Amino acid sequence: MQFGPTSMAEEVLGGRDLRGKRVLVTGVSSGVGVETARVLAARGATVIGTARDLTKAASALRSARSEGEVELVALDLSSLASVRACADALVARGRRLDAIIANAGVMAVPFALTADGFETHFATNYFGHFLLVNRLAGLLGAGSRVVMVASAGHRGADVSLDDSGFARTPYHPLVAYRRSKTADILFAVAFDRRNKGRGVRATAIHPSAVLTETTRKLIEAQPSAASAFTWKTVAQGAATSVWAGFVAPASEVGGRYCEDCRVAEVNDDEAVGFGVRGYALDPERAEALWLASVKLVGERF
């Protein structure tokens, strides 16, 4: 079956039986993360959902927990200490993961540095997931997948390898967000290259413009943004994540960028609003970012 821009996550998974699968989904306190967890649990998967605010997540997941097994784990991706604690706890259990869907993120927040000294977008959207996925890599066996929830926003800014914290350039919240999402795609490229030999693949996806708690706040601040996009529901926004994680052939999506339940073509035309920028899939740039990230988080993988 062919899926597209209006497909919903439940439709994409169809009658697929996910019993016995264990899936980690970050950011399950609202929006697309909640819907992703719900449809996976409804299909029989055991979902381990992470959130900074467990009370908020538990309330948001009430429906999901009535349909299947959803476990909550505390995780603040902006804190390397929190990431290490979460990963250590999951590794200690030693239970295999069949997929990691790196869904959590922040968007267009004011400038701030985390306790680790990183700009908030880059810390939360990229560094936190970089450290988490690498620390959990040993739980991913042959056939497992990592899905990085990136954004079409990556088309607006490449990563700045020597100024990720805006020390030498003026800060703009959307530029910071876009850089972090480009980094997520580059991470998928580098992780896939390192792990595909053992049957573990990684991909990045664009959920599209989805009306969520985060985007509604952005619209309130910038009313013109409401007419700038064709907005999707959360059910549609979760579709490409589950398609890339469980439906599409691994060889098709590994090391690639997907949107609207298909693999996107490289498109560097700034006037065109679809496709993936070439710099986001550049293997040399992906390797350079990986090596810089290893130094910055202070760990080798």
CSV table of C-alpha atoms in Angstrom, one decimal:
chain,number,residue,atom,x,y,z
A,1,MET,CA,0.0,0.0,0.0
A,2,GLN,CA,1.2,3.5,-0.8
A,3,PHE,CA,1.0,6.1,1.9
A,4,GLY,CA,1.4,9.9,1.6
A,5,PRO,CA,0.9,13.3,3.2
A,6,THR,CA,-2.6,12.6,4.6
A,7,SER,CA,-1.9,9.1,5.9
A,8,MET,CA,-2.3,8.5,9.7
A,9,ALA,CA,-0.1,6.5,11.9
A,10,GLU,CA,-2.8,4.0,12.7
A,11,GLU,CA,-3.4,3.5,8.9
A,12,VAL,CA,0.3,3.1,8.2
A,13,LEU,CA,0.6,0.3,10.8
A,14,GLY,CA,-2.6,-1.3,9.6
A,15,GLY,CA,-3.0,-4.8,11.0
A,16,ARG,CA,0.7,-5.1,11.8
A,17,ASP,CA,1.3,-7.2,14.9
A,18,LEU,CA,4.0,-5.7,17.0
A,19,ARG,CA,3.7,-8.0,20.0
A,20,GLY,CA,7.2,-8.8,21.4
A,21,LYS,CA,8.6,-5.5,20.1
A,22,ARG,CA,10.2,-3.0,22.5
A,23,VAL,CA,10.3,0.6,21.4
A,24,LEU,CA,11.8,3.6,23.1
A,25,VAL,CA,10.0,6.9,22.3
A,26,THR,CA,11.4,10.2,23.6
A,27,GLY,CA,9.1,13.1,24.4
A,28,VAL,CA,5.8,11.5,25.2
A,29,SER,CA,4.1,14.2,27.2
A,30,SER,CA,2.3,15.9,24.3
A,31,GLY,CA,1.7,15.9,20.6
A,32,VAL,CA,3.2,13.5,18.1
A,33,GLY,CA,5.1,11.6,20.8
A,34,VAL,CA,1.9,10.7,22.6
A,35,GLU,CA,0.3,9.5,19.4
A,36,THR,CA,3.4,7.5,18.4
A,37,ALA,CA,3.4,5.8,21.7
A,38,ARG,CA,-0.4,5.1,21.5
A,39,VAL,CA,-0.5,3.5,18.1
A,40,LEU,CA,2.6,1.4,18.8
A,41,ALA,CA,1.1,0.1,22.1
A,42,ALA,CA,-2.2,-0.5,20.4
A,43,ARG,CA,-0.4,-2.8,18.0
A,44,GLY,CA,1.1,-4.8,20.8
A,45,ALA,CA,4.5,-3.2,21.2
A,46,THR,CA,5.9,-2.5,24.7
A,47,VAL,CA,6.6,1.3,24.7
A,48,ILE,CA,9.2,2.9,27.0
A,49,GLY,CA,8.3,6.6,26.9
A,50,THR,CA,10.6,9.3,28.2
A,51,ALA,CA,9.6,12.7,29.5
A,52,ARG,CA,10.9,15.5,31.7
A,53,ASP,CA,7.6,15.8,33.5
A,54,LEU,CA,6.3,12.3,34.3
A,55,THR,CA,3.0,13.6,35.8
A,56,LYS,CA,2.2,15.5,32.6
A,57,ALA,CA,3.2,12.5,30.5
A,58,ALA,CA,1.1,10.1,32.6
A,59,SER,CA,-1.9,12.3,32.0
A,60,ALA,CA,-1.3,12.6,28.3
A,61,LEU,CA,-0.8,8.8,27.9
A,62,ARG,CA,-4.0,7.8,29.8
A,63,SER,CA,-5.6,6.6,26.5
A,64,ALA,CA,-2.4,4.9,25.3
A,65,ARG,CA,-2.1,3.0,28.5
A,66,SER,CA,-5.6,1.7,28.2
A,67,GLU,CA,-4.8,0.3,24.8
A,68,GLY,CA,-1.4,-1.3,25.5
A,69,GLU,CA,1.8,-1.4,27.6
A,70,VAL,CA,3.5,2.0,28.1
A,71,GLU,CA,6.2,2.5,30.7
A,72,LEU,CA,7.4,5.9,31.7
A,73,VAL,CA,11.1,6.8,32.3
A,74,ALA,CA,12.4,10.2,33.5
A,75,LEU,CA,14.7,12.0,31.0
A,76,ASP,CA,15.7,15.6,30.5
A,77,LEU,CA,17.6,15.6,27.2
A,78,SER,CA,19.1,19.0,27.9
A,79,SER,CA,21.1,17.5,30.7
A,80,LEU,CA,23.9,15.0,30.0
A,81,ALA,CA,23.7,13.8,33.6
A,82,SER,CA,20.0,13.0,33.1
A,83,VAL,CA,20.7,11.2,29.8
A,84,ARG,CA,23.4,9.1,31.4
A,85,ALA,CA,21.2,8.2,34.3
A,86,CYS,CA,18.4,7.2,32.0
A,87,ALA,CA,20.6,5.2,29.7
A,88,ASP,CA,22.4,3.5,32.6
A,89,ALA,CA,19.0,2.4,34.0
A,90,LEU,CA,17.9,0.9,30.7
A,91,VAL,CA,21.2,-0.8,30.0
A,92,ALA,CA,21.1,-2.3,33.5
A,93,ARG,CA,17.8,-4.1,32.7
A,94,GLY,CA,19.5,-5.6,29.6
A,95,ARG,CA,16.3,-5.8,27.6
A,96,ARG,CA,16.6,-5.6,23.8
A,97,LEU,CA,15.2,-2.5,22.0
A,98,ASP,CA,13.7,-3.0,18.5
A,99,ALA,CA,13.5,0.7,17.8
A,100,ILE,CA,14.3,4.1,19.2
A,101,ILE,CA,12.2,7.0,18.0
A,102,ALA,CA,14.0,10.2,19.0
A,103,ASN,CA,10.9,12.4,19.0
A,104,ALA,CA,11.5,14.9,21.8
A,105,GLY,CA,12.6,18.4,21.1
A,106,VAL,CA,12.2,22.1,21.7
A,107,MET,CA,11.5,24.8,19.2
A,108,ALA,CA,12.1,28.6,18.9
A,109,VAL,CA,13.0,29.1,22.6
A,110,PRO,CA,15.0,32.1,23.9
A,111,PHE,CA,18.7,31.9,24.1
A,112,ALA,CA,20.1,30.0,27.1
A,113,LEU,CA,23.0,27.7,27.9
A,114,THR,CA,22.4,24.4,29.6
A,115,ALA,CA,24.3,23.3,32.7
A,116,ASP,CA,26.7,21.6,30.3
A,117,GLY,CA,27.3,24.8,28.5
A,118,PHE,CA,25.4,24.0,25.3
A,119,GLU,CA,22.8,26.2,23.5
A,120,THR,CA,19.4,24.8,24.4
A,121,HIS,CA,18.2,23.7,21.0
A,122,PHE,CA,21.4,21.9,20.1
A,123,ALA,CA,21.6,20.4,23.6
A,124,THR,CA,18.1,19.1,23.7
A,125,ASN,CA,17.4,18.2,20.1
A,126,TYR,CA,20.8,16.9,19.2
A,127,PHE,CA,23.4,16.3,21.9
A,128,GLY,CA,20.9,14.6,24.2
A,129,HIS,CA,19.8,12.1,21.6
A,130,PHE,CA,23.4,11.7,20.3
A,131,LEU,CA,24.5,10.5,23.8
A,132,LEU,CA,21.3,8.5,24.6
A,133,VAL,CA,21.3,6.5,21.3
A,134,ASN,CA,25.0,5.8,21.5
A,135,ARG,CA,24.7,4.6,25.1
A,136,LEU,CA,21.8,2.3,24.2
A,137,ALA,CA,23.4,1.0,21.0
A,138,GLY,CA,24.3,-2.3,22.7
A,139,LEU,CA,20.5,-3.0,23.2
A,140,LEU,CA,19.9,-2.6,19.5
A,141,GLY,CA,20.2,-6.0,17.7
A,142,ALA,CA,20.0,-7.0,14.1
A,143,GLY,CA,16.7,-5.7,12.6
A,144,SER,CA,16.5,-2.7,15.0
A,145,ARG,CA,16.1,0.9,13.8
A,146,VAL,CA,16.7,4.4,15.0
A,147,VAL,CA,14.4,7.1,13.8
A,148,MET,CA,15.5,10.7,14.3
A,149,VAL,CA,12.6,13.1,14.2
A,150,ALA,CA,14.1,16.0,12.3
A,151,SER,CA,12.4,18.7,10.4
A,152,ALA,CA,12.0,20.4,7.0
A,153,GLY,CA,13.4,23.4,9.0
A,154,HIS,CA,16.9,21.9,8.3
A,155,ARG,CA,16.6,23.4,4.9
A,156,GLY,CA,17.1,26.8,6.5
A,157,ALA,CA,20.4,26.3,8.2
A,158,ASP,CA,23.4,24.0,8.1
A,159,VAL,CA,25.2,23.1,11.3
A,160,SER,CA,28.0,25.4,12.5
A,161,LEU,CA,30.7,23.1,13.7
A,162,ASP,CA,32.8,25.8,15.3
A,163,ASP,CA,30.0,28.0,16.7
A,164,SER,CA,27.1,25.8,17.8
A,165,GLY,CA,26.6,28.0,20.8
A,166,PHE,CA,26.3,31.3,18.9
A,167,ALA,CA,29.3,32.7,20.6
A,168,ARG,CA,30.4,34.5,17.4
A,169,THR,CA,27.1,34.9,15.5
A,170,PRO,CA,23.8,36.7,16.5
A,171,TYR,CA,21.3,34.4,18.0
A,172,HIS,CA,18.0,33.6,16.3
A,173,PRO,CA,15.8,31.0,17.8
A,174,LEU,CA,14.6,29.5,14.5
A,175,VAL,CA,18.2,29.4,13.2
A,176,ALA,CA,19.2,27.5,16.3
A,177,TYR,CA,16.3,25.1,15.8
A,178,ARG,CA,17.1,24.5,12.2
A,179,ARG,CA,20.8,23.8,12.9
A,180,SER,CA,19.8,21.3,15.5
A,181,LYS,CA,17.5,19.5,13.1
A,182,THR,CA,20.3,19.4,10.4
A,183,ALA,CA,22.5,17.8,13.1
A,184,ASP,CA,19.8,15.1,13.7
A,185,ILE,CA,19.9,14.1,10.1
A,186,LEU,CA,23.7,14.1,10.0
A,187,PHE,CA,23.6,11.9,13.1
A,188,ALA,CA,21.4,9.4,11.4
A,189,VAL,CA,23.8,9.3,8.4
A,190,ALA,CA,26.8,8.7,10.7
A,191,PHE,CA,25.1,6.2,13.0
A,192,ASP,CA,23.7,4.2,10.1
A,193,ARG,CA,27.2,3.9,8.5
A,194,ARG,CA,28.7,2.7,11.8
A,195,ASN,CA,26.0,0.1,12.6
A,196,LYS,CA,24.5,-1.2,9.3
A,197,GLY,CA,27.1,-4.0,9.2
A,198,ARG,CA,25.4,-5.5,12.3
A,199,GLY,CA,21.9,-5.0,10.9
A,200,VAL,CA,21.0,-1.8,12.8
A,201,ARG,CA,19.8,1.0,10.6
A,202,ALA,CA,19.1,4.7,11.3
A,203,THR,CA,17.0,7.2,9.4
A,204,ALA,CA,15.7,10.8,9.9
A,205,ILE,CA,12.2,12.0,9.2
A,206,HIS,CA,10.2,15.1,8.9
A,207,PRO,CA,6.8,14.8,10.7
A,208,SER,CA,5.5,17.9,8.7
A,209,ALA,CA,3.9,21.0,10.3
A,210,VAL,CA,1.8,19.6,13.0
A,211,LEU,CA,-0.6,21.5,15.3
A,212,THR,CA,0.9,20.7,18.8
A,213,GLU,CA,1.4,22.5,22.0
A,214,THR,CA,4.7,23.7,20.8
A,215,THR,CA,3.5,25.0,17.4
A,216,ARG,CA,0.4,26.6,18.8
A,217,LYS,CA,2.7,28.7,21.1
A,218,LEU,CA,4.7,29.7,18.0
A,219,ILE,CA,1.5,30.7,16.2
A,220,GLU,CA,0.4,32.8,19.1
A,221,ALA,CA,3.8,34.6,19.0
A,222,GLN,CA,3.8,34.9,15.2
A,223,PRO,CA,0.2,34.8,13.8
A,224,SER,CA,1.5,34.8,10.2
A,225,ALA,CA,2.9,31.3,10.8
A,226,ALA,CA,-0.7,29.9,10.8
A,227,SER,CA,-1.0,30.5,7.1
A,228,ALA,CA,2.5,29.6,6.1
A,229,PHE,CA,2.0,25.8,6.3
A,230,THR,CA,-0.5,23.1,5.5
A,231,TRP,CA,-1.0,21.8,9.0
A,232,LYS,CA,-1.3,18.1,9.9
A,233,THR,CA,-3.0,16.4,12.8
A,234,VAL,CA,-0.9,14.5,15.3
A,235,ALA,CA,-2.2,11.3,13.8
A,236,GLN,CA,-0.8,12.3,10.5
A,237,GLY,CA,2.4,13.7,12.0
A,238,ALA,CA,3.2,10.4,13.6
A,239,ALA,CA,2.8,8.5,10.3
A,240,THR,CA,6.2,8.9,8.9
A,241,SER,CA,7.9,7.9,12.2
A,242,VAL,CA,6.1,4.6,12.3
A,243,TRP,CA,6.5,4.0,8.6
A,244,ALA,CA,10.2,4.5,8.7
A,245,GLY,CA,10.5,2.5,11.9
A,246,PHE,CA,8.4,-0.5,11.1
A,247,VAL,CA,7.0,-0.6,7.5
A,248,ALA,CA,9.5,0.7,5.0
A,249,PRO,CA,12.3,-1.7,3.9
A,250,ALA,CA,15.4,-1.0,6.1
A,251,SER,CA,17.6,-0.8,3.0
A,252,GLU,CA,15.4,1.9,1.6
A,253,VAL,CA,15.4,4.3,4.6
A,254,GLY,CA,18.8,3.6,6.2
A,255,GLY,CA,21.0,6.7,6.1
A,256,ARG,CA,18.3,8.7,4.4
A,257,TYR,CA,15.7,11.4,5.2
A,258,CYS,CA,12.0,10.7,4.8
A,259,GLU,CA,8.9,12.9,4.5
A,260,ASP,CA,5.2,12.1,3.9
A,261,CYS,CA,5.9,8.3,4.2
A,262,ARG,CA,8.5,8.2,1.5
A,263,VAL,CA,12.3,8.7,1.0
A,264,ALA,CA,13.0,12.3,0.1
A,265,GLU,CA,15.2,13.3,-2.8
A,266,VAL,CA,18.1,15.8,-2.5
A,267,ASN,CA,16.8,19.3,-3.3
A,268,ASP,CA,19.0,22.3,-2.9
A,269,ASP,CA,16.7,24.7,-4.6
A,270,GLU,CA,15.9,27.4,-1.9
A,271,ALA,CA,12.6,28.2,-3.7
A,272,VAL,CA,11.3,24.7,-3.3
A,273,GLY,CA,9.7,23.6,0.0
A,274,PHE,CA,10.3,19.9,-0.1
A,275,GLY,CA,13.2,17.4,-0.2
A,276,VAL,CA,16.4,17.3,1.8
A,277,ARG,CA,19.4,19.6,1.5
A,278,GLY,CA,22.6,17.9,0.3
A,279,TYR,CA,24.6,19.2,3.2
A,280,ALA,CA,22.3,17.2,5.6
A,281,LEU,CA,23.3,13.9,4.0
A,282,ASP,CA,26.9,14.7,3.4
A,283,PRO,CA,28.9,11.8,4.9
A,284,GLU,CA,32.0,13.9,5.4
A,285,ARG,CA,30.0,16.5,7.3
A,286,ALA,CA,28.3,13.8,9.3
A,287,GLU,CA,31.6,12.4,10.3
A,288,ALA,CA,33.0,15.8,11.3
A,289,LEU,CA,30.0,16.4,13.4
A,290,TRP,CA,30.3,13.0,15.0
A,291,LEU,CA,33.9,13.6,16.0
A,292,ALA,CA,33.2,17.0,17.3
A,293,SER,CA,30.2,15.7,19.3
A,294,VAL,CA,32.3,12.9,20.9
A,295,LYS,CA,34.7,15.5,22.2
A,296,LEU,CA,32.0,17.8,23.5
A,297,VAL,CA,30.0,15.1,25.4
A,298,GLY,CA,33.3,13.6,26.6
A,299,GLU,CA,32.6,10.1,25.6
A,300,ARG,CA,33.9,7.6,23.0
A,301,PHE,CA,31.6,5.1,21.3
